[in-house]
Structures are given as structure tokens and as C-alpha cells.
Amino acid sequence: MHAFISGFRQKVQESMEIRDRILVIEDDKSIRNFLMTILEANNYDVILATSGTEGYGLLTSQCPDLVILDLGLPDMDGIRILKQLRQWSSMPVIVVSARMHEKDKVEALDLGADDYITKPFGTSELLARVRTAIRHARAASRTPDGVQSGVFQAGDLKIDYDKHRVYVNDVDANLTQNEFKLVSLLGRYAGKVLTYDFIIKEIWGPNMDNNNRILRVNMANIRRKIEKNPAQPQYIFTEVGVGYRIVEPG
Ligand code: CA
């Protein structure tokens, strides 16, 4: 009897659970079906659009929690949809693009896309990107200025935002001030890729010419200080031609 009641309660809770709704705008049928299958199996509600016009209409009428947007659509460039959307909404957008199109990814990120996935992508990568983007959107709406405090911990890496220190295995990594700013910026957007231009503007200001050399030098120094093997980083990853991403806490 007891088991029956708790089972019943669980059912009621499940049916009352509010699911996040994801709009997929993708003209390729196999990718669309793949996305729908994975997302529905992981408790998301999915709305599908096969063209840019249809997708944009659903964006405005359905206000989904997240959009997965293919850049190469038959009737309209995905970038155009992103631009239009960003004029009135900050809802999270993950862009889907073909491999080797780094320029498109950077453009999409700089125009306000939250992340990208490259075809062909795997299930766990997709779900991680989706979770991260939704979580960041929620966090950003709670703390608009993104003021950081407390501690970020991922494996042996610890960022102490209050003390302005980074530790590896509880040993101070002795980062310089700019190196700390860089690591804490990545930590604030953990799991999300940040473009070179975005990082340079945040750390060195808008007047810094966007030459990546100074950023690369700083990153090399950071890696020497925090990674066991700087050539095979486990904390800060390079997204070739795009930028950097730090692991999610945990
Ligand atoms: Ca396409």
C-alpha cells in the first residue's frame, strides 16, 4: 500500500514537472529527427521547424526556453534569424554548423549565440551544451551583472573569486592579475565557449587591437601553471579558430 502511494505520488510529481521547451530549426530531416529523439528521451519538449520562416514564426509565438538553430537553411540564413531575435530576446541559442566553418561560428557567437555544435555531433555533447545554455540563461536573469563570489571547483582546480586566487590541489598557482581575470572570466561562463575577441575586449578593453598573440601567450602561461600536461589540457580547452572553454564545475 505504502509503495503504491509513493509510486502514485511520484507519478503525480512527474506529470506536474515543468519541462523545458526546445525549438529546433533545421532543414535536414535526419538531423532534425536525431535531435528530437535525443531531446525527448531526456525530458525536453521539442518543437520542430524545417525552414527559417517557419522557425522565426514559432520563436515569436512559442517563446521556447532554448533554440537549436541550423545556420544553413534553404530560405533564410540562420545568422539573420539570430540577428532579428537578439533585437528583442536573450533566449539561449545553440547554433548548428558544418565542420570547418570557424568564421560562421565566431560570427554567430559574437552576434549573441550562446554556443555551437559542429555536425556530426554526439548525444552527450549535445545534452551538455543544452544544459549549460539553459543554466547560464537562468543564472544571467537572476544576477544581471554576473558578479562573482564564492568558489569554482572542477577536479583539482579551484578558483576563489573572493580571494582572487587560483589553486591546483590546494597549492596557489601564482597567477598574475591578468591571468586570474582570464581564468575567472572563463569560470563565469563555464562550459561555454568564449571567442578570442570577446575575451580580449573583456580583459584588455575595447581599444586593444584584436590580435590574439597576447591572449595566446597568457593562455600558455596559465596552462603551464594549472595543467598537468599543458599540451593535453584537462581544464581549459582550445576551440580551434574560435576561442576557449573551461570545464564545467564538478
Ligand atoms: Ca541545413
mmCIF file of C-alpha atoms and ligand atoms in Angstrom:
data_model
loop_
_atom_site.group_PDB
_atom_site.id
_atom_site.type_symbol
_atom_site.label_atom_id
_atom_site.label_comp_id
_atom_site.label_asym_id
_atom_site.label_seq_id
_atom_site.Cartn_x
_atom_site.Cartn_y
_atom_site.Cartn_z
ATOM 1 C CA MET A 1 0.000 0.000 0.000
ATOM 2 C CA HIS A 2 2.732 2.380 1.037
ATOM 3 C CA ALA A 3 4.731 1.584 -2.068
ATOM 4 C CA PHE A 4 1.656 2.136 -4.141
ATOM 5 C CA ILE A 5 1.104 5.568 -2.642
ATOM 6 C CA SER A 6 4.678 6.695 -3.062
ATOM 7 C CA GLY A 7 4.626 5.400 -6.637
ATOM 8 C CA PHE A 8 1.467 7.362 -7.208
ATOM 9 C CA ARG A 9 2.989 10.482 -5.706
ATOM 10 C CA GLN A 10 5.987 10.138 -7.938
ATOM 11 C CA LYS A 11 3.720 9.856 -10.993
ATOM 12 C CA VAL A 12 1.867 12.991 -9.982
ATOM 13 C CA GLN A 13 5.135 14.826 -9.475
ATOM 14 C CA GLU A 14 6.397 13.671 -12.847
ATOM 15 C CA SER A 15 3.299 14.818 -14.635
ATOM 16 C CA MET A 16 3.477 18.193 -12.900
ATOM 17 C CA GLU A 17 7.115 18.692 -13.741
ATOM 18 C CA ILE A 18 7.635 21.691 -15.976
ATOM 19 C CA ARG A 19 9.662 20.677 -18.967
ATOM 20 C CA ASP A 20 11.958 22.982 -20.849
ATOM 21 C CA ARG A 21 10.795 23.551 -24.383
ATOM 22 C CA ILE A 22 13.286 23.499 -27.210
ATOM 23 C CA LEU A 23 12.688 24.796 -30.704
ATOM 24 C CA VAL A 24 14.753 23.043 -33.369
ATOM 25 C CA ILE A 25 15.140 24.929 -36.657
ATOM 26 C CA GLU A 26 16.828 22.535 -39.059
ATOM 27 C CA ASP A 27 16.063 21.619 -42.670
ATOM 28 C CA ASP A 28 17.972 18.337 -42.665
ATOM 29 C CA LYS A 29 15.439 15.661 -41.826
ATOM 30 C CA SER A 30 17.850 13.134 -40.326
ATOM 31 C CA ILE A 31 19.473 15.690 -38.013
ATOM 32 C CA ARG A 32 16.044 17.027 -37.046
ATOM 33 C CA ASN A 33 14.827 13.546 -36.134
ATOM 34 C CA PHE A 34 18.047 12.759 -34.285
ATOM 35 C CA LEU A 35 17.698 15.943 -32.224
ATOM 36 C CA MET A 36 14.040 15.270 -31.474
ATOM 37 C CA THR A 37 14.686 11.695 -30.365
ATOM 38 C CA ILE A 38 17.564 12.611 -28.038
ATOM 39 C CA LEU A 39 15.869 15.651 -26.549
ATOM 40 C CA GLU A 40 12.518 13.960 -25.955
ATOM 41 C CA ALA A 41 14.258 10.992 -24.366
ATOM 42 C CA ASN A 42 15.820 13.478 -21.949
ATOM 43 C CA ASN A 43 12.566 15.109 -20.901
ATOM 44 C CA TYR A 44 12.541 18.151 -23.125
ATOM 45 C CA ASP A 45 9.500 19.238 -25.091
ATOM 46 C CA VAL A 46 10.503 19.683 -28.699
ATOM 47 C CA ILE A 47 9.027 21.893 -31.413
ATOM 48 C CA LEU A 48 10.304 21.406 -34.946
ATOM 49 C CA ALA A 49 10.670 23.864 -37.794
ATOM 50 C CA THR A 50 12.025 22.967 -41.222
ATOM 51 C CA SER A 51 12.653 26.458 -42.570
ATOM 52 C CA GLY A 52 13.743 29.861 -41.350
ATOM 53 C CA THR A 53 10.363 31.483 -41.885
ATOM 54 C CA GLU A 54 8.535 28.779 -40.003
ATOM 55 C CA GLY A 55 11.179 28.831 -37.269
ATOM 56 C CA TYR A 56 11.037 32.571 -36.777
ATOM 57 C CA GLY A 57 7.248 32.413 -36.560
ATOM 58 C CA LEU A 58 7.461 29.761 -33.846
ATOM 59 C CA LEU A 59 10.127 31.739 -31.988
ATOM 60 C CA THR A 60 7.794 34.667 -31.620
ATOM 61 C CA SER A 61 4.634 32.667 -30.909
ATOM 62 C CA GLN A 62 6.055 29.933 -28.633
ATOM 63 C CA CYS A 63 8.889 31.677 -26.739
ATOM 64 C CA PRO A 64 10.852 28.453 -26.180
ATOM 65 C CA ASP A 65 13.438 28.017 -23.386
ATOM 66 C CA LEU A 66 16.150 27.290 -25.928
ATOM 67 C CA VAL A 67 16.619 27.346 -29.705
ATOM 68 C CA ILE A 68 18.784 25.000 -31.727
ATOM 69 C CA LEU A 69 19.423 26.837 -34.956
ATOM 70 C CA ASP A 70 20.957 25.467 -38.138
ATOM 71 C CA LEU A 71 22.950 28.151 -39.939
ATOM 72 C CA GLY A 72 22.388 26.741 -43.426
ATOM 73 C CA LEU A 73 18.655 26.963 -44.050
ATOM 74 C CA PRO A 74 17.080 26.860 -47.507
ATOM 75 C CA ASP A 75 15.055 30.078 -47.312
ATOM 76 C CA MET A 76 16.968 32.252 -44.887
ATOM 77 C CA ASP A 77 20.428 32.445 -43.351
ATOM 78 C CA GLY A 78 20.414 31.273 -39.733
ATOM 79 C CA ILE A 79 22.564 34.296 -38.867
ATOM 80 C CA ARG A 80 19.716 36.573 -39.969
ATOM 81 C CA ILE A 81 17.303 34.821 -37.619
ATOM 82 C CA LEU A 82 19.779 35.210 -34.778
ATOM 83 C CA LYS A 83 20.222 38.934 -35.503
ATOM 84 C CA GLN A 84 16.479 39.534 -35.584
ATOM 85 C CA LEU A 85 15.911 37.521 -32.418
ATOM 86 C CA ARG A 86 18.611 39.383 -30.490
ATOM 87 C CA GLN A 87 16.801 42.668 -31.092
ATOM 88 C CA TRP A 88 14.072 41.600 -28.688
ATOM 89 C CA SER A 89 15.107 38.494 -26.790
ATOM 90 C CA SER A 90 18.078 36.971 -24.993
ATOM 91 C CA MET A 91 16.690 33.422 -25.092
ATOM 92 C CA PRO A 92 19.547 30.932 -25.377
ATOM 93 C CA VAL A 93 20.523 29.875 -28.894
ATOM 94 C CA ILE A 94 22.795 26.999 -29.867
ATOM 95 C CA VAL A 95 23.950 27.172 -33.427
ATOM 96 C CA VAL A 96 24.482 24.061 -35.541
ATOM 97 C CA SER A 97 27.118 24.377 -38.205
ATOM 98 C CA ALA A 98 29.137 22.240 -40.532
ATOM 99 C CA ARG A 99 32.714 21.368 -39.681
ATOM 100 C CA MET A 100 35.480 23.774 -40.784
ATOM 101 C CA HIS A 101 33.230 26.812 -40.813
ATOM 102 C CA GLU A 102 35.026 28.587 -37.967
ATOM 103 C CA LYS A 103 34.192 32.009 -39.342
ATOM 104 C CA ASP A 104 30.452 31.268 -39.145
ATOM 105 C CA LYS A 105 30.746 30.033 -35.582
ATOM 106 C CA VAL A 106 32.681 33.101 -34.462
ATOM 107 C CA GLU A 107 30.221 35.400 -36.200
ATOM 108 C CA ALA A 108 27.270 33.622 -34.586
ATOM 109 C CA LEU A 109 28.860 33.751 -31.112
ATOM 110 C CA ASP A 110 29.743 37.423 -31.490
ATOM 111 C CA LEU A 111 26.160 38.119 -32.570
ATOM 112 C CA GLY A 112 24.885 36.607 -29.348
ATOM 113 C CA ALA A 113 24.596 32.866 -29.919
ATOM 114 C CA ASP A 114 25.254 31.050 -26.643
ATOM 115 C CA ASP A 115 27.134 28.122 -28.068
ATOM 116 C CA TYR A 116 27.557 25.955 -31.132
ATOM 117 C CA ILE A 117 27.729 22.315 -32.026
ATOM 118 C CA THR A 118 29.507 21.017 -35.074
ATOM 119 C CA LYS A 119 27.995 18.334 -37.308
ATOM 120 C CA PRO A 120 28.308 15.455 -36.760
ATOM 121 C CA PHE A 121 27.838 15.710 -33.008
ATOM 122 C CA GLY A 122 27.272 13.131 -30.304
ATOM 123 C CA THR A 123 24.469 12.793 -27.791
ATOM 124 C CA SER A 124 26.436 13.679 -24.679
ATOM 125 C CA GLU A 125 27.977 16.749 -26.304
ATOM 126 C CA LEU A 126 24.554 17.962 -27.392
ATOM 127 C CA LEU A 127 22.981 17.442 -23.966
ATOM 128 C CA ALA A 128 25.880 19.130 -22.187
ATOM 129 C CA ARG A 129 25.579 22.210 -24.445
ATOM 130 C CA VAL A 130 21.816 22.356 -23.916
ATOM 131 C CA ARG A 131 22.059 22.076 -20.123
ATOM 132 C CA THR A 132 24.829 24.675 -19.960
ATOM 133 C CA ALA A 133 22.987 27.189 -22.157
ATOM 134 C CA ILE A 134 19.731 26.897 -20.207
ATOM 135 C CA ARG A 135 21.547 27.127 -16.878
ATOM 136 C CA HIS A 136 23.510 30.217 -17.945
ATOM 137 C CA ALA A 137 20.361 31.918 -19.187
ATOM 138 C CA ARG A 138 18.661 31.308 -15.821
ATOM 139 C CA ALA A 139 21.704 32.464 -13.861
ATOM 140 C CA ALA A 140 22.045 35.592 -16.006
ATOM 141 C CA SER A 141 18.418 36.533 -15.382
ATOM 142 C CA ARG A 142 18.994 36.213 -11.621
ATOM 143 C CA THR A 143 22.252 38.177 -11.457
ATOM 144 C CA PRO A 144 22.288 40.583 -14.381
ATOM 145 C CA ASP A 145 25.772 41.896 -13.662
ATOM 146 C CA GLY A 146 27.268 38.466 -13.194
ATOM 147 C CA VAL A 147 29.055 39.469 -10.004
ATOM 148 C CA GLN A 148 31.200 36.557 -8.968
ATOM 149 C CA SER A 149 31.751 35.356 -5.477
ATOM 150 C CA GLY A 150 32.446 32.059 -3.813
ATOM 151 C CA VAL A 151 34.441 29.249 -5.262
ATOM 152 C CA PHE A 152 34.568 27.392 -8.580
ATOM 153 C CA GLN A 153 35.820 23.854 -8.249
ATOM 154 C CA ALA A 154 36.465 21.418 -11.109
ATOM 155 C CA GLY A 155 38.577 18.396 -10.261
ATOM 156 C CA ASP A 156 41.737 19.692 -8.584
ATOM 157 C CA LEU A 157 41.266 23.208 -9.923
ATOM 158 C CA LYS A 158 39.807 25.809 -7.591
ATOM 159 C CA ILE A 159 39.048 29.441 -8.424
ATOM 160 C CA ASP A 160 38.476 31.518 -5.311
ATOM 161 C CA TYR A 161 36.693 34.624 -6.590
ATOM 162 C CA ASP A 162 36.782 36.425 -3.250
ATOM 163 C CA LYS A 163 40.495 35.934 -2.625
ATOM 164 C CA HIS A 164 41.377 36.388 -6.312
ATOM 165 C CA ARG A 165 43.461 33.216 -6.263
ATOM 166 C CA VAL A 166 43.549 30.004 -8.274
ATOM 167 C CA TYR A 167 44.645 26.769 -6.622
ATOM 168 C CA VAL A 168 45.607 23.393 -8.002
ATOM 169 C CA ASN A 169 45.485 20.634 -5.392
ATOM 170 C CA ASP A 170 45.220 23.415 -2.773
ATOM 171 C CA VAL A 171 48.517 24.912 -3.904
ATOM 172 C CA ASP A 172 48.393 28.531 -5.073
ATOM 173 C CA ALA A 173 49.041 28.597 -8.837
ATOM 174 C CA ASN A 174 50.511 32.118 -8.569
ATOM 175 C CA LEU A 175 48.618 33.598 -11.475
ATOM 176 C CA THR A 176 49.279 37.200 -12.439
ATOM 177 C CA GLN A 177 46.380 39.625 -12.239
ATOM 178 C CA ASN A 178 45.530 39.316 -15.953
ATOM 179 C CA GLU A 179 45.852 35.550 -15.820
ATOM 180 C CA PHE A 180 43.427 35.483 -12.903
ATOM 181 C CA LYS A 181 40.991 37.746 -14.769
ATOM 182 C CA LEU A 182 41.159 35.408 -17.733
ATOM 183 C CA VAL A 183 40.535 32.253 -15.733
ATOM 184 C CA SER A 184 37.710 33.807 -13.732
ATOM 185 C CA LEU A 185 36.074 35.123 -16.920
ATOM 186 C CA LEU A 186 36.091 31.593 -18.320
ATOM 187 C CA GLY A 187 34.816 30.283 -14.977
ATOM 188 C CA ARG A 188 31.900 32.686 -15.046
ATOM 189 C CA TYR A 189 30.849 31.144 -18.374
ATOM 190 C CA ALA A 190 31.933 27.595 -17.514
ATOM 191 C CA GLY A 191 31.011 25.068 -20.173
ATOM 192 C CA LYS A 192 30.515 27.752 -22.781
ATOM 193 C CA VAL A 193 32.978 28.734 -25.495
ATOM 194 C CA LEU A 194 34.172 32.354 -25.407
ATOM 195 C CA THR A 195 35.528 33.864 -28.615
ATOM 196 C CA TYR A 196 39.015 35.401 -28.785
ATOM 197 C CA ASP A 197 37.531 38.854 -29.472
ATOM 198 C CA PHE A 198 35.132 38.636 -26.553
ATOM 199 C CA ILE A 199 37.894 37.642 -24.139
ATOM 200 C CA ILE A 200 40.292 40.321 -25.397
ATOM 201 C CA LYS A 201 37.645 43.044 -25.033
ATOM 202 C CA GLU A 202 36.721 41.867 -21.528
ATOM 203 C CA ILE A 203 40.299 41.652 -20.250
ATOM 204 C CA TRP A 204 42.189 44.341 -22.143
ATOM 205 C CA GLY A 205 39.349 46.667 -23.097
ATOM 206 C CA PRO A 206 37.828 47.772 -26.396
ATOM 207 C CA ASN A 207 40.912 49.630 -27.633
ATOM 208 C CA MET A 208 43.148 46.593 -27.684
ATOM 209 C CA ASP A 209 43.682 45.529 -31.292
ATOM 210 C CA ASN A 210 42.210 42.088 -31.636
ATOM 211 C CA ASN A 211 45.424 40.310 -32.264
ATOM 212 C CA ASN A 212 45.322 37.006 -30.462
ATOM 213 C CA ARG A 213 49.013 36.851 -29.668
ATOM 214 C CA ILE A 214 48.836 38.384 -26.205
ATOM 215 C CA LEU A 215 45.915 36.117 -25.372
ATOM 216 C CA ARG A 216 47.773 33.037 -26.580
ATOM 217 C CA VAL A 217 50.848 33.978 -24.550
ATOM 218 C CA ASN A 218 48.738 34.444 -21.416
ATOM 219 C CA MET A 219 46.930 31.179 -22.001
ATOM 220 C CA ALA A 220 50.211 29.311 -22.462
ATOM 221 C CA ASN A 221 51.422 30.695 -19.125
ATOM 222 C CA ILE A 222 48.162 29.789 -17.394
ATOM 223 C CA ARG A 223 48.332 26.262 -18.746
ATOM 224 C CA ARG A 224 51.898 25.868 -17.545
ATOM 225 C CA LYS A 225 50.686 26.826 -14.082
ATOM 226 C CA ILE A 226 47.430 24.873 -13.828
ATOM 227 C CA GLU A 227 47.578 21.910 -16.198
ATOM 228 C CA LYS A 228 49.484 18.684 -15.511
ATOM 229 C CA ASN A 229 50.239 18.430 -19.202
ATOM 230 C CA PRO A 230 49.774 21.809 -20.959
ATOM 231 C CA ALA A 231 49.736 20.060 -24.354
ATOM 232 C CA GLN A 232 46.736 17.974 -23.268
ATOM 233 C CA PRO A 233 44.748 20.329 -21.077
ATOM 234 C CA GLN A 234 42.047 18.971 -18.804
ATOM 235 C CA TYR A 235 40.653 22.304 -17.597
ATOM 236 C CA ILE A 236 40.830 24.909 -20.341
ATOM 237 C CA PHE A 237 40.209 23.707 -23.892
ATOM 238 C CA THR A 238 41.030 25.396 -27.175
ATOM 239 C CA GLU A 239 38.220 25.531 -29.705
ATOM 240 C CA VAL A 240 40.351 25.847 -32.800
ATOM 241 C CA GLY A 241 39.794 29.113 -34.675
ATOM 242 C CA VAL A 242 37.071 30.183 -32.229
ATOM 243 C CA GLY A 243 38.191 30.601 -28.631
ATOM 244 C CA TYR A 244 38.450 28.880 -25.246
ATOM 245 C CA ARG A 245 36.145 26.924 -22.981
ATOM 246 C CA ILE A 246 36.700 25.919 -19.354
ATOM 247 C CA VAL A 247 35.251 22.671 -17.967
ATOM 248 C CA GLU A 248 32.014 22.772 -16.029
ATOM 249 C CA PRO A 249 32.359 22.675 -12.265
ATOM 250 C CA GLY A 250 32.215 19.282 -10.613
HETATM 251 CA CA CA B 1 20.984 22.850 -43.261
#
